[in-house]
């Protein structure tokens, strides 16, 4: 599907964004293995979370749908039923990795398959799940489809991730629920922590520690410090997350906040389009996700947080953005895992800023739905931007003066939406090929964009 984007003079209005996809996945999965009925309000409407519900139903879980409220009738840790065939994860790497951790602790064999894009993405859960005692096979020991022969109880391990990854970490913590003893995961930087927060809310014993040169320090304080600096550090520091196994989870009510990764497109749009004023209501402001706000502020964007409060253990508030004069910056280091999904649209902001922006340490972008580094570089060049490709990022010349062009989504929802935002400030018309991929995470994205431009 093609969508045509014309430049606009201003964007104004109050909007909401879909429920957080990451939280929706986790609420459904934990609800399925909890005891009792979990009610989830604001469940994300995108294709990926809906696929999670379909997979759970294939595993014998009763799911009730009533508008944006989902009820999951949990079966307990070991109540899942053997599926009658392969489980289809579609385009969702989050689903495939997280549910692998749960299936590793069952007493049956499962096969997980995905679409062409997902089948090219590495599933770095294979090795650690084997270490825990599950039999896992994959193409080239890394790529889907995955065949998982579960085992109970699993062995508790302490696993050191070579690259910070919220999804791999989460898979191992979920597998740790089925282990006798404490399972720990160490990562070189703090990645999003929705799994840890939700495990605690459902009654699991979770411990989080920051390790600096052999000393254990408070993780929340360290995250706050890094966000204030809005710059990643290097050095001998790691994060350790641990969970106690063989307990039980208790169902609960979950309210899903708006997805800050979806809000990021409108934060950038409001910043780069002059005379704009956008309020985005009820957005999740988790400390491991809000780095996009700090980076935009460092670039000179006027972004305010209003009405911040806690909802089900997650900070939530309104984000207000106005048109701003942006300047280039450097985005690198341990900050990267906290805004990996927002980097494509931040690259668009960088192309509209004064001066050079450098993005480094983001090689994980190459393993997403598409090679996002190459996709961003190619599309920005089509629109006349000066941009250089690096193995782990890019250098963007800035200066604005984008021109309308035909750009590709490359089958990636975030690329489609990022370049729709670029089209708002380009000279002439921009055509997005494969625009339908936006529905993966944000059904109605283009309609919301059009509504803002009419006010």
Protein backbone atom coordinates (compact mmCIF):
# COMPACT_ATOMS: atom_id res chain seq x y z
CA UNK A 1 0.00 0.00 0.00
CA UNK A 2 1.18 3.49 -0.85
CA UNK A 3 0.60 6.52 1.37
CA UNK A 4 1.38 10.02 0.12
CA UNK A 5 2.61 12.62 2.59
CA UNK A 6 2.61 16.35 1.84
CA UNK A 7 4.42 19.02 3.85
CA UNK A 8 2.39 20.76 6.58
CA UNK A 9 2.64 24.17 8.25
CA UNK A 10 1.81 23.00 11.78
CA UNK A 11 0.53 20.06 13.83
CA UNK A 12 -1.88 20.69 16.69
CA UNK A 13 -4.08 18.58 18.91
CA UNK A 14 -4.46 16.10 21.73
CA UNK A 15 -3.93 12.45 20.85
CA UNK A 16 -3.55 9.03 22.41
CA UNK A 17 -1.29 6.27 21.17
CA UNK A 18 -1.90 2.51 21.30
CA UNK A 19 -1.21 0.58 24.47
CA UNK A 20 2.40 -0.33 25.05
CA UNK A 21 3.19 -3.38 22.96
CA UNK A 22 5.96 -4.62 25.24
CA UNK A 23 3.74 -4.48 28.32
CA UNK A 24 0.80 -6.07 26.49
CA UNK A 25 2.88 -9.09 25.43
CA UNK A 26 4.15 -9.60 28.96
CA UNK A 27 0.79 -9.13 30.68
CA UNK A 28 -0.81 -11.77 28.45
CA UNK A 29 2.03 -14.26 28.87
CA UNK A 30 2.22 -13.90 32.65
CA UNK A 31 -1.56 -13.99 32.90
CA UNK A 32 -1.55 -17.32 31.06
CA UNK A 33 0.77 -18.98 33.60
CA UNK A 34 -0.70 -17.27 36.67
CA UNK A 35 -3.44 -18.70 38.85
CA UNK A 36 -6.76 -16.90 38.37
CA UNK A 37 -8.08 -14.44 35.81
CA UNK A 38 -5.93 -11.52 34.68
CA UNK A 39 -7.80 -8.51 33.28
CA UNK A 40 -5.78 -6.28 30.95
CA UNK A 41 -7.16 -2.83 30.11
CA UNK A 42 -5.72 -0.93 27.15
CA UNK A 43 -4.24 -4.02 25.48
CA UNK A 44 -2.28 -3.01 22.36
CA UNK A 45 -4.35 -3.41 19.17
CA UNK A 46 -1.41 -4.10 16.83
CA UNK A 47 -0.86 -7.36 15.00
CA UNK A 48 1.97 -8.64 17.20
CA UNK A 49 0.13 -8.61 20.56
CA UNK A 50 -2.91 -10.16 18.91
CA UNK A 51 -0.67 -12.97 17.69
CA UNK A 52 0.40 -13.55 21.30
CA UNK A 53 -3.25 -14.08 22.27
CA UNK A 54 -3.73 -16.52 19.40
CA UNK A 55 -0.67 -18.53 20.43
CA UNK A 56 -1.90 -18.71 24.02
CA UNK A 57 -5.25 -20.02 22.82
CA UNK A 58 -3.41 -22.74 20.90
CA UNK A 59 -1.82 -23.70 24.24
CA UNK A 60 -5.21 -24.16 25.90
CA UNK A 61 -5.59 -20.71 27.49
CA UNK A 62 -9.08 -19.17 27.49
CA UNK A 63 -8.96 -15.56 26.27
CA UNK A 64 -11.95 -13.20 26.45
CA UNK A 65 -11.96 -10.06 24.30
CA UNK A 66 -14.19 -7.09 25.08
CA UNK A 67 -13.08 -3.96 23.24
CA UNK A 68 -9.65 -3.02 24.54
CA UNK A 69 -10.12 -5.17 27.65
CA UNK A 70 -8.68 -8.69 27.58
CA UNK A 71 -9.29 -11.38 30.20
CA UNK A 72 -6.80 -14.22 30.46
CA UNK A 73 -7.92 -17.27 32.42
CA UNK A 74 -4.59 -18.52 33.75
CA UNK A 75 -3.62 -22.17 33.89
CA UNK A 76 -0.73 -21.88 36.35
CA UNK A 77 2.94 -22.43 35.61
CA UNK A 78 2.51 -25.98 34.32
CA UNK A 79 -1.07 -25.99 33.02
CA UNK A 80 -0.41 -25.20 29.35
CA UNK A 81 -1.58 -27.86 26.86
CA UNK A 82 0.49 -29.34 24.02
CA UNK A 83 -0.37 -27.53 20.76
CA UNK A 84 -1.79 -29.52 17.85
CA UNK A 85 0.85 -28.17 15.46
CA UNK A 86 3.47 -25.43 15.03
CA UNK A 87 2.84 -22.14 16.85
CA UNK A 88 2.83 -19.12 14.53
CA UNK A 89 4.65 -16.05 15.90
CA UNK A 90 4.12 -14.02 12.74
CA UNK A 91 6.46 -11.00 12.72
CA UNK A 92 6.94 -10.85 16.49
CA UNK A 93 10.44 -11.52 17.75
CA UNK A 94 9.31 -10.50 21.24
CA UNK A 95 6.67 -13.22 21.29
CA UNK A 96 8.99 -15.89 19.92
CA UNK A 97 11.74 -15.20 22.43
CA UNK A 98 9.59 -14.66 25.51
CA UNK A 99 7.36 -17.67 25.03
CA UNK A 100 10.46 -19.81 24.40
CA UNK A 101 11.34 -19.28 28.06
CA UNK A 102 7.91 -20.51 29.16
CA UNK A 103 7.84 -23.48 26.78
CA UNK A 104 11.30 -24.54 27.98
CA UNK A 105 9.73 -25.45 31.33
CA UNK A 106 6.79 -27.48 29.99
CA UNK A 107 6.64 -31.26 29.65
CA UNK A 108 5.90 -31.29 25.92
CA UNK A 109 7.56 -30.33 22.64
CA UNK A 110 6.66 -27.15 20.76
CA UNK A 111 7.64 -25.71 17.39
CA UNK A 112 7.72 -21.93 16.88
CA UNK A 113 7.56 -20.52 13.36
CA UNK A 114 7.48 -16.99 11.96
CA UNK A 115 7.16 -15.07 8.73
CA UNK A 116 10.01 -14.51 6.29
CA UNK A 117 11.32 -11.48 8.17
CA UNK A 118 11.26 -13.18 11.58
CA UNK A 119 12.93 -16.27 10.14
CA UNK A 120 16.00 -14.15 9.32
CA UNK A 121 16.35 -12.71 12.81
CA UNK A 122 18.67 -14.33 15.37
CA UNK A 123 17.05 -15.96 18.40
CA UNK A 124 19.80 -15.68 20.99
CA UNK A 125 17.78 -17.68 23.50
CA UNK A 126 18.89 -21.04 22.08
CA UNK A 127 22.21 -21.40 23.92
CA UNK A 128 21.09 -20.26 27.40
CA UNK A 129 17.89 -22.34 27.32
CA UNK A 130 20.01 -25.38 26.48
CA UNK A 131 22.21 -24.60 29.47
CA UNK A 132 19.07 -24.64 31.61
CA UNK A 133 18.23 -28.15 30.44
CA UNK A 134 15.75 -27.66 27.61
CA UNK A 135 16.41 -29.27 24.23
CA UNK A 136 16.26 -26.49 21.66
CA UNK A 137 16.99 -26.79 17.96
CA UNK A 138 17.13 -23.98 15.42
CA UNK A 139 18.35 -23.40 11.89
CA UNK A 140 22.10 -22.86 12.18
CA UNK A 141 21.57 -22.96 15.96
CA UNK A 142 20.24 -19.41 15.79
CA UNK A 143 17.34 -18.81 13.40
CA UNK A 144 13.67 -19.86 13.40
CA UNK A 145 11.91 -22.18 13.33
CA UNK A 146 12.63 -23.23 16.90
CA UNK A 147 11.82 -26.67 18.27
CA UNK A 148 11.69 -26.75 22.07
CA UNK A 149 11.49 -29.95 24.07
CA UNK A 150 10.68 -28.70 27.53
CA UNK A 151 12.03 -29.99 30.83
CA UNK A 152 10.92 -29.55 34.44
CA UNK A 153 12.54 -28.50 36.63
CA UNK A 154 15.07 -26.48 34.68
CA UNK A 155 18.56 -25.75 36.00
CA UNK A 156 19.14 -22.29 37.50
CA UNK A 157 22.00 -20.49 35.79
CA UNK A 158 23.81 -17.16 35.87
CA UNK A 159 24.04 -16.07 32.24
CA UNK A 160 26.02 -13.10 30.94
CA UNK A 161 24.50 -11.48 27.85
CA UNK A 162 27.08 -10.24 25.33
CA UNK A 163 24.63 -7.54 24.17
CA UNK A 164 21.92 -5.90 26.28
CA UNK A 165 18.60 -7.35 25.14
CA UNK A 166 15.30 -7.02 26.98
CA UNK A 167 13.76 -9.93 25.08
CA UNK A 168 16.57 -12.43 25.68
CA UNK A 169 16.79 -11.34 29.33
CA UNK A 170 13.02 -11.76 29.66
CA UNK A 171 13.03 -15.23 28.12
CA UNK A 172 15.61 -16.39 30.66
CA UNK A 173 13.76 -14.83 33.60
CA UNK A 174 10.56 -16.56 32.49
CA UNK A 175 12.45 -19.85 32.17
CA UNK A 176 13.83 -19.16 35.64
CA UNK A 177 10.30 -19.52 37.04
CA UNK A 178 10.63 -23.24 36.21
CA UNK A 179 14.08 -23.69 37.77
CA UNK A 180 14.90 -24.91 41.26
CA UNK A 181 16.69 -21.96 42.79
CA UNK A 182 17.82 -18.55 41.56
CA UNK A 183 18.34 -17.73 37.89
CA UNK A 184 20.37 -14.58 37.16
CA UNK A 185 20.94 -12.65 33.97
CA UNK A 186 23.74 -10.10 33.61
CA UNK A 187 23.74 -7.52 30.83
CA UNK A 188 26.24 -4.80 29.94
CA UNK A 189 23.64 -2.02 30.18
CA UNK A 190 20.09 -1.68 31.52
CA UNK A 191 17.50 -2.66 28.92
CA UNK A 192 13.76 -2.12 29.32
CA UNK A 193 12.57 -3.67 32.57
CA UNK A 194 8.85 -4.33 32.02
CA UNK A 195 9.32 -8.05 32.64
CA UNK A 196 10.94 -7.53 36.02
CA UNK A 197 8.26 -5.07 37.12
CA UNK A 198 5.44 -7.32 35.99
CA UNK A 199 6.95 -10.45 37.52
CA UNK A 200 7.02 -8.63 40.85
CA UNK A 201 3.41 -7.48 40.38
CA UNK A 202 2.34 -11.09 39.77
CA UNK A 203 4.12 -12.23 42.94
CA UNK A 204 7.53 -13.49 41.78
CA UNK A 205 10.69 -12.83 43.80
CA UNK A 206 12.90 -10.54 41.69
CA UNK A 207 16.14 -8.75 42.56
CA UNK A 208 17.83 -6.06 40.46
CA UNK A 209 21.37 -4.85 41.05
CA UNK A 210 23.89 -2.63 39.31
CA UNK A 211 27.43 -4.05 39.41
CA UNK A 212 30.29 -1.56 39.14
CA UNK A 213 33.80 -3.01 39.41
CA UNK A 214 32.63 -5.72 41.81
CA UNK A 215 30.33 -3.48 43.89
CA UNK A 216 26.55 -3.79 43.90
CA UNK A 217 24.66 -0.50 43.65
CA UNK A 218 21.04 0.62 43.34
CA UNK A 219 19.79 0.20 39.76
CA UNK A 220 17.05 2.85 39.91
CA UNK A 221 19.49 5.53 41.08
CA UNK A 222 21.92 4.64 38.32
CA UNK A 223 19.21 4.81 35.65
CA UNK A 224 18.10 8.23 36.86
CA UNK A 225 21.68 9.47 36.81
CA UNK A 226 22.24 8.26 33.26
CA UNK A 227 19.02 9.80 32.00
CA UNK A 228 19.94 13.15 33.57
CA UNK A 229 23.22 13.00 31.70
CA UNK A 230 21.50 11.63 28.55
CA UNK A 231 24.76 10.00 27.57
CA UNK A 232 25.87 6.42 27.71
CA UNK A 233 28.96 5.46 29.68
CA UNK A 234 31.51 2.81 29.01
CA UNK A 235 33.41 0.86 31.59
CA UNK A 236 33.30 -2.20 33.77
CA UNK A 237 29.63 -2.02 34.74
CA UNK A 238 26.86 -4.60 34.42
CA UNK A 239 23.26 -5.09 35.46
CA UNK A 240 22.19 -8.30 37.23
CA UNK A 241 18.55 -9.40 37.36
CA UNK A 242 17.59 -12.50 39.36
CA UNK A 243 14.37 -14.48 39.83
CA UNK A 244 13.50 -17.31 42.21
CA UNK A 245 11.92 -20.37 40.63
CA UNK A 246 9.28 -23.02 41.43
CA UNK A 247 6.89 -20.60 43.09
CA UNK A 248 3.58 -19.47 41.68
CA UNK A 249 2.12 -16.36 40.07
CA UNK A 250 -1.16 -14.74 41.11
CA UNK A 251 -3.46 -13.13 38.53
CA UNK A 252 -4.06 -9.39 38.75
CA UNK A 253 -5.54 -6.43 36.90
CA UNK A 254 -3.19 -4.62 34.53
CA UNK A 255 -3.68 -1.18 32.96
CA UNK A 256 -1.44 -0.77 29.91
CA UNK A 257 -0.12 2.78 29.35
CA UNK A 258 0.39 4.34 25.94
CA UNK A 259 3.46 3.13 24.05
CA UNK A 260 6.31 5.64 24.24
CA UNK A 261 7.86 4.09 21.11
CA UNK A 262 4.67 5.05 19.24
CA UNK A 263 4.59 8.45 20.92
CA UNK A 264 8.16 9.07 19.72
CA UNK A 265 6.98 9.62 16.14
CA UNK A 266 4.72 12.46 17.25
CA UNK A 267 7.36 13.89 19.59
CA UNK A 268 9.69 14.22 16.62
CA UNK A 269 6.88 15.47 14.36
CA UNK A 270 5.92 18.14 16.89
CA UNK A 271 9.56 19.19 17.29
CA UNK A 272 10.48 19.49 13.60
CA UNK A 273 7.27 21.08 12.25
CA UNK A 274 7.23 24.80 13.16
CA UNK A 275 4.33 26.21 15.22
CA UNK A 276 3.29 22.74 16.36
CA UNK A 277 1.75 21.96 19.74
CA UNK A 278 0.86 18.32 20.49
CA UNK A 279 -0.24 16.69 23.72
CA UNK A 280 0.10 12.89 23.89
CA UNK A 281 -1.98 11.52 26.74
CA UNK A 282 -1.24 8.74 29.24
CA UNK A 283 2.14 7.59 27.90
CA UNK A 284 4.31 5.05 29.75
CA UNK A 285 7.41 6.77 31.15
CA UNK A 286 9.38 3.77 32.36
CA UNK A 287 12.97 4.89 33.21
CA UNK A 288 14.35 2.27 30.80
CA UNK A 289 12.21 3.64 27.95
CA UNK A 290 12.09 7.42 28.32
CA UNK A 291 15.59 8.15 27.00
CA UNK A 292 14.02 9.39 23.75
CA UNK A 293 12.59 12.34 25.71
CA UNK A 294 15.99 13.20 27.17
CA UNK A 295 17.77 12.93 23.83
CA UNK A 296 15.22 15.20 22.13
CA UNK A 297 15.62 17.73 24.95
CA UNK A 298 19.37 17.62 24.50
CA UNK A 299 18.78 18.37 20.82
CA UNK A 300 16.82 21.46 21.85
CA UNK A 301 13.28 20.14 21.64
CA UNK A 302 10.68 21.62 23.99
CA UNK A 303 9.18 18.49 25.55
CA UNK A 304 7.34 18.57 28.88
CA UNK A 305 6.04 15.78 31.10
CA UNK A 306 2.79 16.62 32.87
CA UNK A 307 0.64 14.72 35.36
CA UNK A 308 3.18 11.97 36.04
CA UNK A 309 1.85 9.18 38.25
CA UNK A 310 2.21 5.44 38.90
CA UNK A 311 -0.20 2.97 37.28
CA UNK A 312 0.32 -0.72 38.09
CA UNK A 313 3.93 -0.02 38.99
CA UNK A 314 4.68 1.85 35.75
CA UNK A 315 5.16 5.65 35.64
CA UNK A 316 2.62 7.30 33.30
CA UNK A 317 2.05 10.90 32.20
CA UNK A 318 1.21 13.26 29.34
CA UNK A 319 3.91 14.39 26.92
CA UNK A 320 3.63 17.90 25.46
CA UNK A 321 5.84 18.96 22.55
CA UNK A 322 6.20 22.24 20.62
CA UNK A 323 8.00 23.15 17.41
CA UNK A 324 11.67 23.70 18.18
CA UNK A 325 15.02 24.57 16.65
CA UNK A 326 17.01 21.34 16.93
CA UNK A 327 20.76 20.84 17.00
CA UNK A 328 22.86 17.74 16.36
CA UNK A 329 24.09 15.46 19.11
CA UNK A 330 25.83 12.16 19.82
CA UNK A 331 23.79 9.06 20.71
CA UNK A 332 25.91 6.14 21.84
CA UNK A 333 27.02 3.87 24.66
CA UNK A 334 24.81 2.27 27.25
CA UNK A 335 21.99 4.69 26.43
CA UNK A 336 21.33 2.79 23.18
CA UNK A 337 19.34 -0.16 24.65
CA UNK A 338 16.92 2.36 26.17
CA UNK A 339 15.95 3.85 22.80
CA UNK A 340 16.80 1.20 20.22
CA UNK A 341 13.28 1.32 18.68
CA UNK A 342 13.25 5.11 18.56
CA UNK A 343 16.52 5.50 16.63
CA UNK A 344 14.93 5.52 13.13
CA UNK A 345 12.73 8.51 13.93
CA UNK A 346 15.54 10.19 15.90
CA UNK A 347 17.59 9.91 12.71
CA UNK A 348 14.85 11.88 10.97
CA UNK A 349 15.05 14.52 13.71
CA UNK A 350 18.82 14.61 13.20
CA UNK A 351 18.39 15.23 9.47
CA UNK A 352 16.32 18.32 10.36
CA UNK A 353 18.70 19.61 13.03
CA UNK A 354 21.58 22.07 12.77
CA UNK A 355 24.94 20.34 12.75
CA UNK A 356 26.04 16.73 12.78
CA UNK A 357 24.52 13.84 14.70
CA UNK A 358 26.45 10.62 15.33
CA UNK A 359 24.73 7.35 16.26
CA UNK A 360 27.05 4.55 17.41
CA UNK A 361 26.92 1.22 19.30
CA UNK A 362 23.59 0.38 17.63
CA UNK A 363 24.51 -2.73 15.63
CA UNK A 364 21.40 -4.41 17.10
CA UNK A 365 19.42 -2.30 14.62
CA UNK A 366 20.67 -4.58 11.86
CA UNK A 367 18.81 -7.58 13.37
CA UNK A 368 15.35 -6.02 13.61
CA UNK A 369 12.45 -6.49 11.16
CA UNK A 370 14.87 -5.20 8.55
CA UNK A 371 18.43 -3.88 8.67
CA UNK A 372 17.28 -0.55 10.08
CA UNK A 373 20.65 1.15 9.71
CA UNK A 374 20.74 0.47 5.98
CA UNK A 375 17.03 1.26 5.56
CA UNK A 376 17.34 4.64 7.31
CA UNK A 377 20.50 5.56 5.41
CA UNK A 378 19.00 4.65 2.04
CA UNK A 379 15.74 6.52 2.62
CA UNK A 380 17.45 9.63 4.01
CA UNK A 381 19.73 9.70 0.98
CA UNK A 382 16.70 9.45 -1.33
CA UNK A 383 15.34 12.53 0.44
CA UNK A 384 18.57 14.46 -0.10
CA UNK A 385 20.12 14.17 3.37
CA UNK A 386 23.86 13.81 3.86
CA UNK A 387 24.32 10.60 5.80
CA UNK A 388 27.11 8.08 6.19
CA UNK A 389 26.61 4.44 7.13
CA UNK A 390 28.71 2.92 9.92
CA UNK A 391 28.88 -0.74 10.96
CA UNK A 392 27.07 0.13 14.19
CA UNK A 393 25.23 3.32 13.32
CA UNK A 394 25.36 6.39 11.10
CA UNK A 395 26.55 9.98 10.78
CA UNK A 396 23.85 12.46 9.73
CA UNK A 397 24.85 15.84 8.38
CA UNK A 398 21.70 17.69 9.37
CA UNK A 399 20.61 21.03 8.02
CA UNK A 400 17.10 20.08 6.89
CA UNK A 401 16.29 20.79 3.23
CA UNK A 402 14.76 17.35 2.74
CA UNK A 403 12.99 16.78 -0.54
CA UNK A 404 10.02 14.57 -1.24
CA UNK A 405 10.83 11.14 -2.67
CA UNK A 406 9.54 7.62 -2.93
CA UNK A 407 10.84 5.69 0.07
CA UNK A 408 10.50 2.07 1.18
CA UNK A 409 9.21 0.65 4.44
CA UNK A 410 11.29 -2.50 3.87
CA UNK A 411 8.47 -4.39 5.60
CA UNK A 412 9.23 -2.56 8.85
CA UNK A 413 6.58 -0.60 10.75
CA UNK A 414 9.05 1.81 12.34
CA UNK A 415 10.68 2.68 9.02
CA UNK A 416 7.27 3.35 7.44
CA UNK A 417 6.24 5.70 10.26
CA UNK A 418 9.62 7.42 10.59
CA UNK A 419 9.63 8.49 6.95
CA UNK A 420 6.03 9.60 7.09
CA UNK A 421 7.28 12.07 9.71
CA UNK A 422 10.15 13.09 7.42
CA UNK A 423 7.62 13.77 4.66
CA UNK A 424 5.92 16.43 6.80
CA UNK A 425 8.90 18.78 6.39
CA UNK A 426 10.17 17.73 2.94
CA UNK A 427 9.79 19.90 -0.14
CA UNK A 428 7.20 18.21 -2.33
CA UNK A 429 5.35 14.94 -1.93
CA UNK A 430 6.77 11.87 -0.19
CA UNK A 431 5.45 8.42 -1.12
CA UNK A 432 5.72 5.60 1.44
CA UNK A 433 5.79 2.17 -0.22
CA UNK A 434 4.61 -0.62 2.05
CA UNK A 435 2.88 1.80 4.41
CA UNK A 436 0.53 -0.93 5.63
CA UNK A 437 3.31 -2.27 7.84
CA UNK A 438 2.55 0.57 10.29
CA UNK A 439 -0.44 -1.48 11.45
CA UNK A 440 1.95 -3.93 13.13
CA UNK A 441 2.22 -1.57 16.10
CA UNK A 442 0.01 1.44 15.36
CA UNK A 443 -3.28 0.85 13.54
CA UNK A 444 -4.63 4.26 12.57
CA UNK A 445 -1.22 5.96 12.55
CA UNK A 446 -1.77 7.80 9.26
CA UNK A 447 -5.28 8.87 10.29
CA UNK A 448 -3.90 10.33 13.54
CA UNK A 449 -1.23 12.20 11.58
CA UNK A 450 -3.84 13.59 9.20
CA UNK A 451 -6.09 14.73 12.07
CA UNK A 452 -3.22 16.69 13.65
CA UNK A 453 -2.47 18.47 10.38
CA UNK A 454 -6.08 19.66 9.98
CA UNK A 455 -6.33 21.56 13.27
